[in-house]
Amino acid sequence: MNCKINRNAAKELKKMLATEEAEGKMIRVYIEHMHGDHAHYGIKLDTPTEHDEIVKTDKDVDVLLDSREEFLDGIWIQYFYVDNEGFVITNSSKGGHHHH
């Protein structure tokens, strides 16, 4: 599975991982809810389960993805400090097309 993160996101995720509650845990991206052809994603600290793939990114942050969820494959995690500060997670390989 694939996952990309931008520099800002890597910085914020490393901050999350540096907290006490993160001890022994990893970053998980999960699907909050689905809307037909696209998903809304969330981020939390979690431990790996048998269905997870630990995806290494080029920013030294490993991300847990549930290998059963095809909508998690190919996500891009970005973090913005302007406008609405926070994470924006998209999946260009899955969004913007419709199945008939």
Coordinates of C-alpha atoms in Angstrom, one line a residue, residues 2-63:
N2 CA 1.1 3.6 -0.6
C3 CA 1.0 6.7 1.5
K4 CA 2.6 10.1 1.0
I5 CA 3.0 12.9 3.4
N6 CA 4.1 16.5 3.0
R7 CA 6.8 18.2 5.2
N8 CA 4.3 19.9 7.4
A9 CA 2.4 16.7 8.1
A10 CA 5.6 14.9 8.9
K11 CA 6.4 17.6 11.5
E12 CA 3.0 17.4 13.1
L13 CA 2.9 13.6 13.1
K14 CA 6.3 13.5 14.8
K15 CA 4.9 15.9 17.4
M16 CA 2.1 13.5 18.0
L17 CA 4.5 10.6 18.3
A18 CA 6.6 12.5 20.8
T19 CA 3.9 12.7 23.4
E20 CA 3.6 10.4 26.3
E21 CA 0.4 8.8 25.2
A22 CA 2.1 7.8 22.0
E23 CA 4.5 5.5 23.6
G24 CA 4.5 2.2 21.8
K25 CA 1.9 3.5 19.3
M26 CA 2.0 4.5 15.7
I27 CA 0.1 6.9 13.4
R28 CA -3.0 5.3 12.0
V29 CA -5.0 6.7 9.1
Y30 CA -8.5 5.3 9.1
I31 CA -11.8 5.9 7.2
E32 CA -14.3 7.9 9.2
H33 CA -17.1 7.4 6.7
M34 CA -17.6 6.7 3.1
H35 CA -19.6 8.6 0.5
G36 CA -20.1 6.3 -2.4
D37 CA -16.9 6.9 -4.4
H38 CA -14.8 8.7 -1.9
A39 CA -13.9 8.5 1.8
H40 CA -13.3 10.9 4.7
Y41 CA -10.2 10.1 6.7
G42 CA -9.1 10.5 10.3
I43 CA -5.8 10.2 12.1
K44 CA -5.2 8.7 15.5
L45 CA -2.5 6.9 17.5
D46 CA -2.9 3.2 17.6
T47 CA -1.1 -0.1 17.7
P48 CA -0.9 -2.5 14.7
T49 CA -3.3 -5.3 14.3
E50 CA -3.1 -8.4 12.1
H51 CA -4.7 -6.7 9.1
D52 CA -2.5 -3.7 9.2
E53 CA 0.3 -2.8 6.8
I54 CA 3.0 -0.6 8.2
V55 CA 3.7 1.8 5.4
K56 CA 7.0 3.6 5.4
T57 CA 7.0 7.2 4.0
D58 CA 9.9 9.2 2.7
K59 CA 9.7 11.5 5.8
D60 CA 10.7 8.9 8.5
V61 CA 7.1 8.4 9.7
D62 CA 5.5 5.0 9.5
V63 CA 1.8 4.9 9.0

